[in-house]
mmCIF file of C-alpha atoms in Angstrom:
data_model
loop_
_atom_site.group_PDB
_atom_site.id
_atom_site.type_symbol
_atom_site.label_atom_id
_atom_site.label_comp_id
_atom_site.label_asym_id
_atom_site.label_seq_id
_atom_site.Cartn_x
_atom_site.Cartn_y
_atom_site.Cartn_z
ATOM 1 C CA UNK A 221 105.890 86.180 95.122
ATOM 2 C CA UNK A 222 106.208 88.992 97.543
ATOM 3 C CA UNK A 223 103.063 91.136 98.575
ATOM 4 C CA UNK A 224 102.160 93.564 101.043
ATOM 5 C CA UNK A 225 98.650 93.416 102.611
ATOM 6 C CA UNK A 226 97.067 96.058 104.462
ATOM 7 C CA UNK A 227 93.962 95.245 106.387
ATOM 8 C CA UNK A 228 93.859 92.003 108.322
ATOM 9 C CA UNK A 229 90.214 91.697 109.400
ATOM 10 C CA UNK A 230 87.893 88.804 108.580
ATOM 11 C CA UNK A 231 88.816 88.773 104.726
ATOM 12 C CA UNK A 232 92.270 90.217 104.810
ATOM 13 C CA UNK A 233 93.450 87.952 107.628
ATOM 14 C CA UNK A 234 92.146 84.773 105.631
ATOM 15 C CA UNK A 235 93.614 85.921 102.501
ATOM 16 C CA UNK A 236 97.052 86.229 104.112
ATOM 17 C CA UNK A 237 96.657 82.583 105.237
ATOM 18 C CA UNK A 238 95.783 81.397 101.766
ATOM 19 C CA UNK A 239 98.575 83.174 99.949
ATOM 20 C CA UNK A 240 101.016 81.934 102.544
ATOM 21 C CA UNK A 241 99.726 78.488 102.069
ATOM 22 C CA UNK A 242 100.291 78.639 98.424
ATOM 23 C CA UNK A 243 104.010 79.676 98.938
ATOM 24 C CA UNK A 244 103.712 83.591 98.609
ATOM 25 C CA UNK A 245 105.609 85.786 101.054
ATOM 26 C CA UNK A 246 102.989 88.099 102.665
ATOM 27 C CA UNK A 247 103.888 91.172 104.846
ATOM 28 C CA UNK A 248 100.854 92.261 106.588
ATOM 29 C CA UNK A 249 99.997 95.772 108.096
ATOM 30 C CA UNK A 250 97.036 96.197 110.594
ATOM 31 C CA UNK A 251 96.453 98.880 113.568
ATOM 32 C CA UNK A 252 95.919 96.030 115.627
ATOM 33 C CA UNK A 253 99.241 95.039 117.121
ATOM 34 C CA UNK A 254 98.211 91.330 117.771
ATOM 35 C CA UNK A 255 97.826 90.607 114.079
ATOM 36 C CA UNK A 256 100.275 92.914 112.085
ATOM 37 C CA UNK A 257 103.516 92.047 110.712
ATOM 38 C CA UNK A 258 104.952 95.579 110.753
ATOM 39 C CA UNK A 259 104.248 98.796 112.577
ATOM 40 C CA UNK A 260 103.024 101.092 109.901
ATOM 41 C CA UNK A 261 102.357 101.732 106.114
ATOM 42 C CA UNK A 262 105.928 103.226 105.869
ATOM 43 C CA UNK A 263 107.635 100.194 107.606
ATOM 44 C CA UNK A 264 105.599 98.033 105.204
ATOM 45 C CA UNK A 265 106.933 99.762 102.065
ATOM 46 C CA UNK A 266 110.436 99.855 103.583
ATOM 47 C CA UNK A 267 110.147 96.039 104.115
ATOM 48 C CA UNK A 268 109.094 95.122 100.585
ATOM 49 C CA UNK A 269 111.512 94.851 97.795
ATOM 50 C CA UNK A 270 111.198 97.062 94.562
ATOM 51 C CA UNK A 271 109.133 96.734 92.531
ATOM 52 C CA UNK A 272 106.356 96.322 95.177
ATOM 53 C CA UNK A 273 102.784 95.133 95.273
ATOM 54 C CA UNK A 274 100.432 96.150 98.008
ATOM 55 C CA UNK A 275 97.018 94.942 98.363
ATOM 56 C CA UNK A 276 94.407 97.051 100.280
ATOM 57 C CA UNK A 277 91.664 95.235 102.167
ATOM 58 C CA UNK A 278 90.242 97.916 104.542
ATOM 59 C CA UNK A 279 86.615 99.282 104.765
ATOM 60 C CA UNK A 280 85.396 101.414 101.798
ATOM 61 C CA UNK A 281 85.207 105.006 101.735
ATOM 62 C CA UNK A 282 87.493 107.397 103.586
ATOM 63 C CA UNK A 283 89.642 104.534 105.216
ATOM 64 C CA UNK A 284 90.446 103.194 101.748
ATOM 65 C CA UNK A 285 90.851 106.670 100.154
ATOM 66 C CA UNK A 286 93.357 107.703 103.063
ATOM 67 C CA UNK A 287 95.204 104.501 102.756
ATOM 68 C CA UNK A 288 95.712 105.115 99.100
ATOM 69 C CA UNK A 289 96.914 108.737 99.927
ATOM 70 C CA UNK A 290 99.548 107.240 102.331
ATOM 71 C CA UNK A 291 100.780 104.715 99.865
ATOM 72 C CA UNK A 292 101.208 107.389 97.370
ATOM 73 C CA UNK A 293 103.520 108.987 99.802
ATOM 74 C CA UNK A 294 105.618 106.086 100.594
ATOM 75 C CA UNK A 295 105.682 103.928 97.414
ATOM 76 C CA UNK A 296 108.082 104.378 94.402
ATOM 77 C CA UNK A 297 107.491 104.571 90.566
ATOM 78 C CA UNK A 298 107.022 101.125 89.189
ATOM 79 C CA UNK A 299 105.192 99.790 92.267
ATOM 80 C CA UNK A 300 101.586 98.504 92.239
ATOM 81 C CA UNK A 301 98.429 98.806 94.268
ATOM 82 C CA UNK A 302 95.544 96.361 94.164
ATOM 83 C CA UNK A 303 92.339 97.623 96.011
ATOM 84 C CA UNK A 304 90.280 94.776 96.829
ATOM 85 C CA UNK A 305 87.619 96.366 99.265
ATOM 86 C CA UNK A 306 84.001 96.939 98.571
ATOM 87 C CA UNK A 307 84.468 100.404 97.312
ATOM 88 C CA UNK A 308 82.443 102.249 95.005
ATOM 89 C CA UNK A 309 83.592 101.986 91.516
ATOM 90 C CA UNK A 310 83.685 105.945 91.091
ATOM 91 C CA UNK A 311 86.392 106.159 93.687
ATOM 92 C CA UNK A 312 88.664 103.872 91.594
ATOM 93 C CA UNK A 313 89.576 106.703 88.886
ATOM 94 C CA UNK A 314 90.686 109.305 91.406
ATOM 95 C CA UNK A 315 92.629 106.728 93.200
ATOM 96 C CA UNK A 316 94.256 105.582 90.101
ATOM 97 C CA UNK A 317 95.101 109.196 88.925
ATOM 98 C CA UNK A 318 96.641 109.845 92.400
ATOM 99 C CA UNK A 319 98.863 107.087 92.094
ATOM 100 C CA UNK A 320 99.626 107.240 88.513
ATOM 101 C CA UNK A 321 100.918 110.790 89.133
ATOM 102 C CA UNK A 322 103.721 109.116 91.165
ATOM 103 C CA UNK A 323 104.311 106.300 88.657
ATOM 104 C CA UNK A 324 102.340 103.725 90.632
ATOM 105 C CA UNK A 325 100.163 101.288 88.913
ATOM 106 C CA UNK A 326 96.662 100.667 90.160
ATOM 107 C CA UNK A 327 94.048 97.537 90.083
ATOM 108 C CA UNK A 328 90.639 97.566 91.538
ATOM 109 C CA UNK A 329 89.450 93.978 92.424
ATOM 110 C CA UNK A 330 85.839 93.022 93.653
ATOM 111 C CA UNK A 331 86.196 90.034 95.905
ATOM 112 C CA UNK A 332 83.687 87.363 96.857
ATOM 113 C CA UNK A 333 83.848 84.363 99.125
ATOM 114 C CA UNK A 334 83.492 85.865 102.712
ATOM 115 C CA UNK A 335 84.846 83.901 105.665
ATOM 116 C CA UNK A 336 84.892 80.752 103.435
ATOM 117 C CA UNK A 337 87.321 81.967 100.906
ATOM 118 C CA UNK A 338 90.503 80.864 102.922
ATOM 119 C CA UNK A 339 89.412 77.399 102.284
ATOM 120 C CA UNK A 340 87.560 77.381 99.221
ATOM 121 C CA UNK A 341 88.957 80.398 97.121
ATOM 122 C CA UNK A 342 87.744 83.835 96.190
ATOM 123 C CA UNK A 343 85.746 85.000 93.237
ATOM 124 C CA UNK A 344 87.762 87.680 91.769
ATOM 125 C CA UNK A 345 86.914 90.547 89.191
ATOM 126 C CA UNK A 346 89.640 92.844 88.261
ATOM 127 C CA UNK A 347 89.749 96.212 86.491
ATOM 128 C CA UNK A 348 93.024 97.778 85.332
ATOM 129 C CA UNK A 349 95.424 97.760 82.581
ATOM 130 C CA UNK A 350 96.435 94.369 81.043
ATOM 131 C CA UNK A 351 100.013 94.580 81.830
ATOM 132 C CA UNK A 352 99.133 95.257 85.819
ATOM 133 C CA UNK A 353 96.721 92.435 85.647
ATOM 134 C CA UNK A 354 99.446 90.078 84.241
ATOM 135 C CA UNK A 355 101.888 91.261 86.886
ATOM 136 C CA UNK A 356 99.394 90.446 89.667
ATOM 137 C CA UNK A 357 98.207 87.095 88.193
ATOM 138 C CA UNK A 358 100.445 84.687 90.444
ATOM 139 C CA UNK A 359 98.392 86.318 93.551
ATOM 140 C CA UNK A 360 95.047 86.199 91.738
ATOM 141 C CA UNK A 361 95.662 82.494 90.719
ATOM 142 C CA UNK A 362 96.542 81.772 94.647
ATOM 143 C CA UNK A 363 93.330 83.400 95.647
ATOM 144 C CA UNK A 364 90.763 82.254 93.348
ATOM 145 C CA UNK A 365 89.190 78.790 93.679
ATOM 146 C CA UNK A 366 90.792 75.552 92.074
ATOM 147 C CA UNK A 367 89.679 74.744 88.648
ATOM 148 C CA UNK A 368 89.750 76.840 85.345
ATOM 149 C CA UNK A 369 90.864 80.475 85.777
ATOM 150 C CA UNK A 370 87.864 81.910 83.847
ATOM 151 C CA UNK A 371 85.516 80.142 86.559
ATOM 152 C CA UNK A 372 87.109 82.234 89.314
ATOM 153 C CA UNK A 373 88.687 85.186 87.869
ATOM 154 C CA UNK A 374 87.847 87.826 85.336
ATOM 155 C CA UNK A 375 89.699 90.873 83.942
ATOM 156 C CA UNK A 376 86.511 92.659 83.815
ATOM 157 C CA UNK A 377 87.868 95.865 82.001
ATOM 158 C CA UNK A 378 89.692 99.094 82.888
ATOM 159 C CA UNK A 379 89.915 100.732 86.155
ATOM 160 C CA UNK A 380 86.635 100.688 87.854
ATOM 161 C CA UNK A 381 85.398 97.752 86.227
ATOM 162 C CA UNK A 382 86.206 95.263 88.926
ATOM 163 C CA UNK A 383 84.238 97.063 91.528
ATOM 164 C CA UNK A 384 81.331 97.849 89.368
ATOM 165 C CA UNK A 385 81.075 93.979 88.333
ATOM 166 C CA UNK A 386 81.352 93.335 92.273
ATOM 167 C CA UNK A 387 78.431 95.904 92.985
ATOM 168 C CA UNK A 388 76.285 93.945 90.540
ATOM 169 C CA UNK A 389 77.236 90.626 91.978
ATOM 170 C CA UNK A 390 76.117 91.858 95.524
ATOM 171 C CA UNK A 391 72.927 93.341 93.994
ATOM 172 C CA UNK A 392 71.976 89.820 92.506
ATOM 173 C CA UNK A 393 73.050 88.365 95.904
ATOM 174 C CA UNK A 394 70.346 90.624 97.727
ATOM 175 C CA UNK A 395 67.582 89.264 95.427
ATOM 176 C CA UNK A 396 68.604 85.684 95.657
ATOM 177 C CA UNK A 397 68.711 85.900 99.587
ATOM 178 C CA UNK A 398 65.353 87.481 99.687
ATOM 179 C CA UNK A 399 63.859 84.774 97.476
ATOM 180 C CA UNK A 400 65.162 81.847 99.611
ATOM 181 C CA UNK A 401 64.055 83.714 102.702
ATOM 182 C CA UNK A 402 60.558 84.426 101.191
ATOM 183 C CA UNK A 403 60.199 80.700 100.516
ATOM 184 C CA UNK A 404 61.376 79.651 104.049
ATOM 185 C CA UNK A 405 58.917 81.963 105.394
ATOM 186 C CA UNK A 406 55.971 80.461 103.242
ATOM 187 C CA UNK A 407 56.987 76.984 103.961
ATOM 188 C CA UNK A 408 56.916 77.797 107.783
ATOM 189 C CA UNK A 409 53.608 79.421 107.717
ATOM 190 C CA UNK A 410 51.794 76.089 106.557
ATOM 191 C CA UNK A 411 51.041 73.305 108.972
ATOM 192 C CA UNK A 412 51.167 70.966 106.048
ATOM 193 C CA UNK A 413 54.760 71.011 105.704
ATOM 194 C CA UNK A 414 56.134 69.397 108.954
ATOM 195 C CA UNK A 415 59.842 69.527 108.443
ATOM 196 C CA UNK A 416 60.795 72.563 106.410
ATOM 197 C CA UNK A 417 64.757 72.174 106.988
ATOM 198 C CA UNK A 418 64.140 68.780 105.326
ATOM 199 C CA UNK A 419 62.726 70.314 102.217
ATOM 200 C CA UNK A 420 65.456 72.876 101.778
ATOM 201 C CA UNK A 421 68.023 70.423 102.087
ATOM 202 C CA UNK A 422 66.424 68.279 99.415
ATOM 203 C CA UNK A 423 66.649 71.007 97.021
ATOM 204 C CA UNK A 424 70.493 71.368 97.462
ATOM 205 C CA UNK A 425 70.963 68.606 94.996
ATOM 206 C CA UNK A 426 69.611 68.267 91.448
ATOM 207 C CA UNK A 427 67.029 70.998 91.567
ATOM 208 C CA UNK A 428 67.302 74.220 89.408
ATOM 209 C CA UNK A 429 67.224 76.410 92.812
ATOM 210 C CA UNK A 430 70.319 74.707 94.210
ATOM 211 C CA UNK A 431 73.145 77.023 95.195
ATOM 212 C CA UNK A 432 75.915 77.743 97.779
ATOM 213 C CA UNK A 433 73.600 80.136 99.352
ATOM 214 C CA UNK A 434 71.057 77.505 99.719
ATOM 215 C CA UNK A 435 73.670 75.424 101.376
ATOM 216 C CA UNK A 436 74.340 78.168 103.907
ATOM 217 C CA UNK A 437 70.683 78.610 104.620
ATOM 218 C CA UNK A 438 70.500 74.755 105.189
ATOM 219 C CA UNK A 439 73.475 74.717 107.547
ATOM 220 C CA UNK A 440 71.780 77.795 109.642
ATOM 221 C CA UNK A 441 68.600 75.863 109.819
ATOM 222 C CA UNK A 442 70.565 72.776 110.913
ATOM 223 C CA UNK A 443 72.077 74.806 113.827
ATOM 224 C CA UNK A 444 68.832 76.513 114.590
ATOM 225 C CA UNK A 445 65.859 75.103 113.041
ATOM 226 C CA UNK A 446 63.507 77.908 113.534
ATOM 227 C CA UNK A 447 66.218 80.667 113.446
ATOM 228 C CA UNK A 448 64.780 81.825 116.868
ATOM 229 C CA UNK A 449 68.068 82.939 118.126
ATOM 230 C CA UNK A 450 68.229 85.663 115.566
ATOM 231 C CA UNK A 451 66.679 89.299 115.283
ATOM 232 C CA UNK A 452 64.946 90.275 112.048
ATOM 233 C CA UNK A 453 66.917 93.448 111.413
ATOM 234 C CA UNK A 454 69.025 93.287 108.266
ATOM 235 C CA UNK A 455 71.852 95.806 107.605
ATOM 236 C CA UNK A 456 72.948 96.452 104.096
ATOM 237 C CA UNK A 457 76.598 97.309 102.996
ATOM 238 C CA UNK A 458 75.778 99.970 100.532
ATOM 239 C CA UNK A 459 76.445 98.049 97.253
ATOM 240 C CA UNK A 460 72.658 97.291 96.831
ATOM 241 C CA UNK A 461 71.850 101.050 96.990
ATOM 242 C CA UNK A 462 74.660 101.809 94.534
ATOM 243 C CA UNK A 463 73.295 99.078 92.207
ATOM 244 C CA UNK A 464 69.958 100.750 92.116
ATOM 245 C CA UNK A 465 71.451 103.976 91.387
ATOM 246 C CA UNK A 466 73.185 102.823 88.551
ATOM 247 C CA UNK A 467 69.979 101.244 87.327
ATOM 248 C CA UNK A 468 68.253 104.384 87.443
ATOM 249 C CA UNK A 469 71.215 106.290 85.529
ATOM 250 C CA UNK A 470 71.255 103.567 82.812
ATOM 251 C CA UNK A 471 67.374 103.106 82.830
ATOM 252 C CA UNK A 472 67.651 99.494 83.577
ATOM 253 C CA UNK A 473 64.637 97.824 85.548
ATOM 254 C CA UNK A 474 65.607 95.852 88.646
ATOM 255 C CA UNK A 475 62.401 95.049 90.180
ATOM 256 C CA UNK A 476 63.775 91.962 92.381
ATOM 257 C CA UNK A 477 66.943 93.692 93.641
ATOM 258 C CA UNK A 478 65.118 96.735 94.527
ATOM 259 C CA UNK A 479 62.313 95.015 96.344
ATOM 260 C CA UNK A 480 65.187 92.964 98.132
ATOM 261 C CA UNK A 481 66.620 96.206 99.283
ATOM 262 C CA UNK A 482 63.335 97.660 100.484
ATOM 263 C CA UNK A 483 62.515 94.528 102.439
ATOM 264 C CA UNK A 484 65.948 95.186 104.453
ATOM 265 C CA UNK A 485 64.838 98.882 105.213
ATOM 266 C CA UNK A 486 61.543 97.521 106.362
ATOM 267 C CA UNK A 487 63.326 94.996 108.687
ATOM 268 C CA UNK A 488 64.870 97.881 110.715
ATOM 269 C CA UNK A 489 61.300 99.512 111.800
ATOM 270 C CA UNK A 490 60.092 98.814 115.226
ATOM 271 C CA UNK A 491 56.791 99.594 113.552
ATOM 272 C CA UNK A 492 55.768 100.990 110.252
ATOM 273 C CA UNK A 493 54.423 104.527 109.568
ATOM 274 C CA UNK A 494 53.705 103.564 106.006
ATOM 275 C CA UNK A 495 51.510 100.457 107.130
ATOM 276 C CA UNK A 496 49.709 102.259 109.880
ATOM 277 C CA UNK A 497 48.755 104.846 107.210
ATOM 278 C CA UNK A 498 47.479 101.707 105.098
ATOM 279 C CA UNK A 499 45.486 100.581 107.987
ATOM 280 C CA UNK A 500 43.836 104.057 108.529
ATOM 281 C CA UNK A 501 43.122 104.307 104.898
ATOM 282 C CA UNK A 502 41.444 100.853 104.871
ATOM 283 C CA UNK A 503 39.302 101.894 107.985
ATOM 284 C CA UNK A 504 38.374 105.179 106.209
ATOM 285 C CA UNK A 505 37.167 103.789 102.678
ATOM 286 C CA UNK A 506 35.932 100.427 103.496
ATOM 287 C CA UNK A 507 35.213 100.313 107.354
ATOM 288 C CA UNK A 508 37.811 97.557 107.655
ATOM 289 C CA UNK A 509 38.788 96.654 111.166
ATOM 290 C CA UNK A 510 42.007 97.814 112.579
ATOM 291 C CA UNK A 511 44.363 97.399 115.492
ATOM 292 C CA UNK A 512 45.475 99.878 118.097
ATOM 293 C CA UNK A 513 49.056 99.536 119.449
ATOM 294 C CA UNK A 514 47.503 97.679 122.584
ATOM 295 C CA UNK A 515 45.122 95.287 120.622
ATOM 296 C CA UNK A 516 42.309 94.833 118.061
ATOM 297 C CA UNK A 517 39.412 97.457 117.717
ATOM 298 C CA UNK A 518 36.429 98.074 115.925
ATOM 299 C CA UNK A 519 34.233 95.535 114.039
ATOM 300 C CA UNK A 520 34.377 94.852 110.188
ATOM 301 C CA UNK A 521 32.281 97.313 108.320
ATOM 302 C CA UNK A 522 31.071 99.490 111.260
ATOM 303 C CA UNK A 523 32.082 102.719 109.354
ATOM 304 C CA UNK A 524 31.164 101.288 105.775
ATOM 305 C CA UNK A 525 28.675 103.213 103.792
ATOM 306 C CA UNK A 526 26.196 101.747 101.393
ATOM 307 C CA UNK A 527 28.979 100.346 99.306
ATOM 308 C CA UNK A 528 32.163 99.337 100.921
ATOM 309 C CA UNK A 529 35.168 99.320 98.931
ATOM 310 C CA UNK A 530 37.626 96.322 98.615
ATOM 311 C CA UNK A 531 41.257 95.850 99.815
#
């Protein structure tokens, strides 16, 4: 099958390799001349035989929206656009409507697999009309992992469902990563456990907490047992925030995912104004010792009244 692919970064470039290895013809476009196959979106459309299928794999937000607008101008009725970036699902209906006005179909796809997907396959969650999904299925089958289709691909629902499913997937991912990270920290905090990487590796088979994420943590600790080479600043892609916003809209409690997202926010602070306020309050109500920025100060209870409050 012939496919146009816009965006040849870490994900898109590997997807092009996997599709070509499966025997598909892929014509890629990227602004970087060293990786692109054609010089423009218009040239991409001219190179592909009608009816065309074009997969968009660029950063979410305006880069994706502007790419869809460009495709609306150069594609023809009967063509199909697949949007596979980490877009917010609310962008999908406007994208689809814009293309539908030109007779062009639209599918949104949540894609999971990261840099490992080229060799192991990608988990795919698609939203769109059944006839569009069926038309693109050879592409989906080439990208998903080997094995039963239902274990690597889902037609999640109409337009928007694919990106909504991926949003929830990423929210779960936040919680899982935070749980593993907290377990690692607690194991590292005690002198009783003398080989933390070995413990985590022992969990990778037979235990109920085994997972690919755990395997990746074990791999990271093998390369750097104390993770000393890394800073503790952790960014978020936005999907964790969107997940919580949807949880509020639907009144669904997500305490684990929300805590994981807030932990990432905390990682970006050189110091915490909130915790400085907590320290000040502890000193005020209980006379607890506090530390100034240059070192410890005060003595326990030196401001305490007749009855000191607890923590």
